[in-house]
mmCIF file of C-alpha atoms in Angstrom:
data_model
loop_
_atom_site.group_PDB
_atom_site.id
_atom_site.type_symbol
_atom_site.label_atom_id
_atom_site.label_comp_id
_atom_site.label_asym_id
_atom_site.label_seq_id
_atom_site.Cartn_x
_atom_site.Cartn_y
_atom_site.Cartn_z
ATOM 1 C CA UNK A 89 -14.719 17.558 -2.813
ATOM 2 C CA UNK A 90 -15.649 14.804 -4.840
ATOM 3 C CA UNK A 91 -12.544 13.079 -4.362
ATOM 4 C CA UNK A 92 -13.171 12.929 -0.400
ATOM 5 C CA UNK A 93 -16.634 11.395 -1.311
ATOM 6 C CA UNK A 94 -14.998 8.614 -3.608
ATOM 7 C CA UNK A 95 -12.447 7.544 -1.056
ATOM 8 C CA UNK A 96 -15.169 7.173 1.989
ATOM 9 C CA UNK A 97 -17.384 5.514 -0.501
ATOM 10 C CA UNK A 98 -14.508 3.404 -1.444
ATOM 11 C CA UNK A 99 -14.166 2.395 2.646
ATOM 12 C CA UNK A 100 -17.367 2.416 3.125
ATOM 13 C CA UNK A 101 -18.165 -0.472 0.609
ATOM 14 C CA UNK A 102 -15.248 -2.308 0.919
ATOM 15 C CA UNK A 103 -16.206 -2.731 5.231
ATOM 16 C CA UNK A 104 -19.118 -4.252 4.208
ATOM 17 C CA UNK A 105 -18.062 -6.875 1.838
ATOM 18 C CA UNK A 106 -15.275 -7.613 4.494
ATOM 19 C CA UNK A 107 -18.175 -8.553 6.814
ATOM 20 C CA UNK A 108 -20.206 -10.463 4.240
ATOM 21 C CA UNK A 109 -17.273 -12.608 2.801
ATOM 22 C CA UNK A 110 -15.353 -12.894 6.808
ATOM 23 C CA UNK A 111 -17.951 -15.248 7.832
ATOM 24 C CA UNK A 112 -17.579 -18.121 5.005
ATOM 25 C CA UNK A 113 -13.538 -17.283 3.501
ATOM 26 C CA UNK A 114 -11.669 -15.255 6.431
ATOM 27 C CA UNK A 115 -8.850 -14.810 3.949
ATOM 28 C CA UNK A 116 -10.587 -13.026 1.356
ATOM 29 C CA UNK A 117 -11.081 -9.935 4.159
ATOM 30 C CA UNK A 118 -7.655 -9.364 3.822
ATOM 31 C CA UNK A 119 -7.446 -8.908 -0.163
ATOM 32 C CA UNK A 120 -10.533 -7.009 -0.308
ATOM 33 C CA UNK A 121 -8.550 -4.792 2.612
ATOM 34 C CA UNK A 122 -5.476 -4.619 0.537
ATOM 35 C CA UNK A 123 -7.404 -4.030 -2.887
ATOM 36 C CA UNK A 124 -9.311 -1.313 -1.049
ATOM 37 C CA UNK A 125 -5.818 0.451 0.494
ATOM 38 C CA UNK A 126 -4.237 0.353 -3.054
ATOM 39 C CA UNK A 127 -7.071 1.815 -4.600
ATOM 40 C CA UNK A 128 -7.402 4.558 -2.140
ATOM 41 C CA UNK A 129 -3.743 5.674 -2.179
ATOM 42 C CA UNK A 130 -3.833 5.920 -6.033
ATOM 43 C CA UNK A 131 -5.926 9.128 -5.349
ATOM 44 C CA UNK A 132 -3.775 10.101 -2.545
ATOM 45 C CA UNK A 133 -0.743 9.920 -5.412
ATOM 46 C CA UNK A 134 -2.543 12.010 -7.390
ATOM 47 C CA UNK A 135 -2.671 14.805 -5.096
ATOM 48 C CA UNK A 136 0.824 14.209 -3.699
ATOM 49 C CA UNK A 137 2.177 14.349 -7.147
ATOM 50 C CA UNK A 138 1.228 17.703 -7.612
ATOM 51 C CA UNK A 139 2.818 18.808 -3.795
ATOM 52 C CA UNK A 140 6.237 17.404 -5.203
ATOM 53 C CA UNK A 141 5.877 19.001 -8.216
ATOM 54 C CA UNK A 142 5.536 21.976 -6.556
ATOM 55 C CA UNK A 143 8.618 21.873 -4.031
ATOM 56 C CA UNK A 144 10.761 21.036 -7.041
ATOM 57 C CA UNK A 145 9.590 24.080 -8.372
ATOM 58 C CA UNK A 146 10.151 26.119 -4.961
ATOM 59 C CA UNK A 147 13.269 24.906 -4.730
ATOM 60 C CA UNK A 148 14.719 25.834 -8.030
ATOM 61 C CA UNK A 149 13.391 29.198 -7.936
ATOM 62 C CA UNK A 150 15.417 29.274 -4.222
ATOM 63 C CA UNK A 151 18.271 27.605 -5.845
ATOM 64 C CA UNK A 152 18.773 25.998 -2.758
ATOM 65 C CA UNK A 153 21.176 22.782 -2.980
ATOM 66 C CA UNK A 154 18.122 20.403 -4.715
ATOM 67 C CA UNK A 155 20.037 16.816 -3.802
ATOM 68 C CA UNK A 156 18.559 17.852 -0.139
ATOM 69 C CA UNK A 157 14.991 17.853 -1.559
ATOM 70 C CA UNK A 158 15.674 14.583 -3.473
ATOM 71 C CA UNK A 159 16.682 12.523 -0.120
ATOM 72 C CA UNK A 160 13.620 13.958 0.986
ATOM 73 C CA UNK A 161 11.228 13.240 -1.445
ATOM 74 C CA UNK A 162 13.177 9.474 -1.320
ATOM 75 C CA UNK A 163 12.370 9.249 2.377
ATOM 76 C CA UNK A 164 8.633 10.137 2.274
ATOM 77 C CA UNK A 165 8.110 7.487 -0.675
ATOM 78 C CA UNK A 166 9.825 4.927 1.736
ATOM 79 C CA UNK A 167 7.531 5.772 4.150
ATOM 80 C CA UNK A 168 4.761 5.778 2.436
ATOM 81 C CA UNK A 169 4.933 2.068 1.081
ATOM 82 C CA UNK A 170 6.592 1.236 4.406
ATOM 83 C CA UNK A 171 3.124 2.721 6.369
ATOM 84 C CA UNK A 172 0.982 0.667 3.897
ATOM 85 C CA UNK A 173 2.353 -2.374 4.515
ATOM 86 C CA UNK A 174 2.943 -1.899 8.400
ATOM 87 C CA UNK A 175 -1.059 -1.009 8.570
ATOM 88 C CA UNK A 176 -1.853 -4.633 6.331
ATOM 89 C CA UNK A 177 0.018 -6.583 8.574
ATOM 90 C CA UNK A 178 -1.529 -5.133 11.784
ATOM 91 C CA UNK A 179 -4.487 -5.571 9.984
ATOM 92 C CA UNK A 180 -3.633 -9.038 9.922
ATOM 93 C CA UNK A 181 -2.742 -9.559 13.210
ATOM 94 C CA UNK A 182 1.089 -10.219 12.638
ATOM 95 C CA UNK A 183 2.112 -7.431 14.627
ATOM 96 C CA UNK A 184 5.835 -8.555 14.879
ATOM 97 C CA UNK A 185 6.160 -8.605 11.230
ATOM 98 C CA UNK A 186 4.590 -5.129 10.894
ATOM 99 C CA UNK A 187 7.123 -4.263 13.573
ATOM 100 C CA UNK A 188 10.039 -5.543 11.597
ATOM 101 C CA UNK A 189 8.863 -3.536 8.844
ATOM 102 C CA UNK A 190 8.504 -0.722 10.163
ATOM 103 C CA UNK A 191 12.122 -1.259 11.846
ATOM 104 C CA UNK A 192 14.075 -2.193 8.376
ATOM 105 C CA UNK A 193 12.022 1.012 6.686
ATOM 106 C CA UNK A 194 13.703 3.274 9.537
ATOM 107 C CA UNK A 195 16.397 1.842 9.778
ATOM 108 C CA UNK A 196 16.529 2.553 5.297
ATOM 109 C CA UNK A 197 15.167 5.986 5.959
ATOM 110 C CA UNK A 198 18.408 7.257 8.511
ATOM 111 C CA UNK A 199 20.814 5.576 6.373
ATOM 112 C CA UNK A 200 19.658 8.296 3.558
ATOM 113 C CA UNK A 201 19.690 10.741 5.633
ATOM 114 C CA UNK A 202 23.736 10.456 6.227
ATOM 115 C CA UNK A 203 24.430 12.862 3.677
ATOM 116 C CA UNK A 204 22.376 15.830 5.173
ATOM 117 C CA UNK A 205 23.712 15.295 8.620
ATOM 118 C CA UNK A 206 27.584 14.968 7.253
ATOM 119 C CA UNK A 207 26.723 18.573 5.065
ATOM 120 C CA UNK A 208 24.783 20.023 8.421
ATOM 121 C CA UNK A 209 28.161 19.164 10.624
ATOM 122 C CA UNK A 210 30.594 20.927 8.161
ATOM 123 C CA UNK A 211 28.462 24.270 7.723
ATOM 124 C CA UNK A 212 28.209 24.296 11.821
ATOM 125 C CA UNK A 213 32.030 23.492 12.166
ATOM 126 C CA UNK A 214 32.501 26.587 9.496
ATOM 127 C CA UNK A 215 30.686 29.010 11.570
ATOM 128 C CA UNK A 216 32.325 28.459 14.883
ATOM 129 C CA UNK A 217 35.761 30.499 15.456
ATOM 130 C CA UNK A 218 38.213 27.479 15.455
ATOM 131 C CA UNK B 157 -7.653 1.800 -10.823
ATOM 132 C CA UNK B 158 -11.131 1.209 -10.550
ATOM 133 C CA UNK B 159 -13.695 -0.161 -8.032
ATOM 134 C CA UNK B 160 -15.124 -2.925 -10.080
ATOM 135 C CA UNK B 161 -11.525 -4.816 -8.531
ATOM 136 C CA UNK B 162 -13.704 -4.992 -5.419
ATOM 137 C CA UNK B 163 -16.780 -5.969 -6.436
ATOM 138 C CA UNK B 164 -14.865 -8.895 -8.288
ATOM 139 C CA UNK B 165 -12.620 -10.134 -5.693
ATOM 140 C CA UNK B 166 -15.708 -10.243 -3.128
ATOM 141 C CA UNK B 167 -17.764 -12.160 -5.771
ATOM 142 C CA UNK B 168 -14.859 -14.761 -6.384
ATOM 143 C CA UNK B 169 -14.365 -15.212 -1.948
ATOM 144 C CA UNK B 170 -18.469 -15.599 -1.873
ATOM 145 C CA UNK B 171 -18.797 -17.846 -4.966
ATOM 146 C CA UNK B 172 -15.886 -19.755 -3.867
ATOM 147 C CA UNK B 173 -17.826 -20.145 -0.085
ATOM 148 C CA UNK B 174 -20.674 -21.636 -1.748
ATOM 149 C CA UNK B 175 -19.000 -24.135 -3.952
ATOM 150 C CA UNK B 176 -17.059 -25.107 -0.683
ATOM 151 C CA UNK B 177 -20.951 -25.704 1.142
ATOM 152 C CA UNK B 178 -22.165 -27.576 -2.123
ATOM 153 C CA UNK B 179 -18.807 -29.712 -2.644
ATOM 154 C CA UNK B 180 -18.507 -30.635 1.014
ATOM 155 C CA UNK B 181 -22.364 -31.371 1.022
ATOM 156 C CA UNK B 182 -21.983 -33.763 -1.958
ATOM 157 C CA UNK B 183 -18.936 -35.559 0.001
ATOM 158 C CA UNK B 184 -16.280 -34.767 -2.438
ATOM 159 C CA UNK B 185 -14.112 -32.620 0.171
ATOM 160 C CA UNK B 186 -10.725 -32.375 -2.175
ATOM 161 C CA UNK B 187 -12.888 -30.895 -5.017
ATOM 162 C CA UNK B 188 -13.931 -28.394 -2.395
ATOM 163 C CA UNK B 189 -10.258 -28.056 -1.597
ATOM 164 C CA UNK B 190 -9.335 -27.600 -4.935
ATOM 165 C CA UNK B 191 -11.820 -24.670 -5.511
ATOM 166 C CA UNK B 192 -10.921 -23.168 -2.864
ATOM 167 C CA UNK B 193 -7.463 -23.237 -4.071
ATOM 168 C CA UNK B 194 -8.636 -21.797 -6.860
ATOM 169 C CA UNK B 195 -10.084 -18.856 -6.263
ATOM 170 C CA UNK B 196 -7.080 -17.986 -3.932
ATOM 171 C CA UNK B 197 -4.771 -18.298 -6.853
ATOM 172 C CA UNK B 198 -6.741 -16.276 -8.867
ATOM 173 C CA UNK B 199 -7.556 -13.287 -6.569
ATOM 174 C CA UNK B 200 -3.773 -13.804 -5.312
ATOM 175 C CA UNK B 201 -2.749 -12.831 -8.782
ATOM 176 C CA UNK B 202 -5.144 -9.871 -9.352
ATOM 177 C CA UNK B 203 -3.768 -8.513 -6.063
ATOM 178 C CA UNK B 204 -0.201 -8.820 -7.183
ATOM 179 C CA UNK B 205 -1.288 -7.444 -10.125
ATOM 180 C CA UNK B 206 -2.459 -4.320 -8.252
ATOM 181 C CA UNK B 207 0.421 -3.893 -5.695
ATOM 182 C CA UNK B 208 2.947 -3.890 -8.775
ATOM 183 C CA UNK B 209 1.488 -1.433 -10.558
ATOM 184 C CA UNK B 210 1.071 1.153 -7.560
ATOM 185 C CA UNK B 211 4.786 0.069 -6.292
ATOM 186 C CA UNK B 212 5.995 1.353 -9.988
ATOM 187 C CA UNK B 213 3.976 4.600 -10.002
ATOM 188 C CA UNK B 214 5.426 5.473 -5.768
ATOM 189 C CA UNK B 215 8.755 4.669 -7.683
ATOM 190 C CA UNK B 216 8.482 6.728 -10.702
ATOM 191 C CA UNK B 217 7.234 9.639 -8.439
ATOM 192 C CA UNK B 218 9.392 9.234 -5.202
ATOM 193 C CA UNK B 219 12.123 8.505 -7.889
ATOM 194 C CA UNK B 220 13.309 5.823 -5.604
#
């Protein structure tokens, strides 16, 4: 519980030194923003540290192929610093740089997922009656 | 990873305001320049700072 307090405190204060410091230096709003989004997904790590932790350990005990759960695990952490850095440049107001972003980090994320797709194909082909 | 970062990054944007009021005041508009230069710089590398360090932990835990 605390943990949801400490992030909306976190927000909470850094809005309103965005709206003191906007008026004199505009560019400072954007590295208090940034500051304030690193800080906040360091707690968010925390907690998704322990969710990977514990698919790793689902999936072993499955002994399901883990190199799937890798690729995924890849494509969320892509996405995850690709979000962050889409939602500073909105911030911003550069939305066709936060759309190029987000572009090159899809366009990183189905190039990983090749592998699955290729292994997907082959069991299908296996089951039909050729 | 602590909140203090705030705190001092807002302190260095409204102290480097005010010396930009005083300098231009007093006429000398390049020293106001220069401050303000300043204190980019030096937030800029606290920032950088930051973003490296949470870029290695997302790639020691994605394993990217």
């Amino acid at each position: 519980m605390d943990d949801v307090i400490k992030i909306i405190g976190i927000g909470l204060i850094s809005i309103i030194l965005i709206i003191i410091v906007k008026q004199y230096r505009p560019e400072f709003a954007i590295y208090i923003s940034l500051i304030a989004g690193v800080i906040i997904l360091y707690f968010a790590l925390d907690k998704i540290s322990n969710i990977i932790n514990l698919l790793k350990s689902i999936c072993e005990k499955s002994g399901a192929n883990s190199s799937f759960l890798e690729i995924l695990i890849k494509m969320t952490g892509i996405a995850f610093l690709a979000e962050f850095a889409v939602s500073i440049c909105k911030d911003s107001g550069e939305n066709t740089i936060a759309n190029k972003v987000e572009l090159g980090s899809k366009a990183i994320i189905i190039s990983m997922s090749i592998p699955i797709i290729y292994n997907l194909l082959e069991v299908i082909l296996k089951i039909l009656p050729n | 990873m602590n909140v203090d970062l705030l705190f001092k990054i807002a302190a260095v944007g409204i102290l480097v305001a005010v010396l930009h009021q005083v300098l231009c005041r007093a006429g000398r508009e390049e020293q106001a320049m220069m401050t303000t230069l300043a204190g980019v710089v030096i937030v800029l590398t606290l920032v950088i700072k930051e973003i490296s360090s949470l870029f290695d932990t997302v790639r020691t835990l994605f394993g990217l």
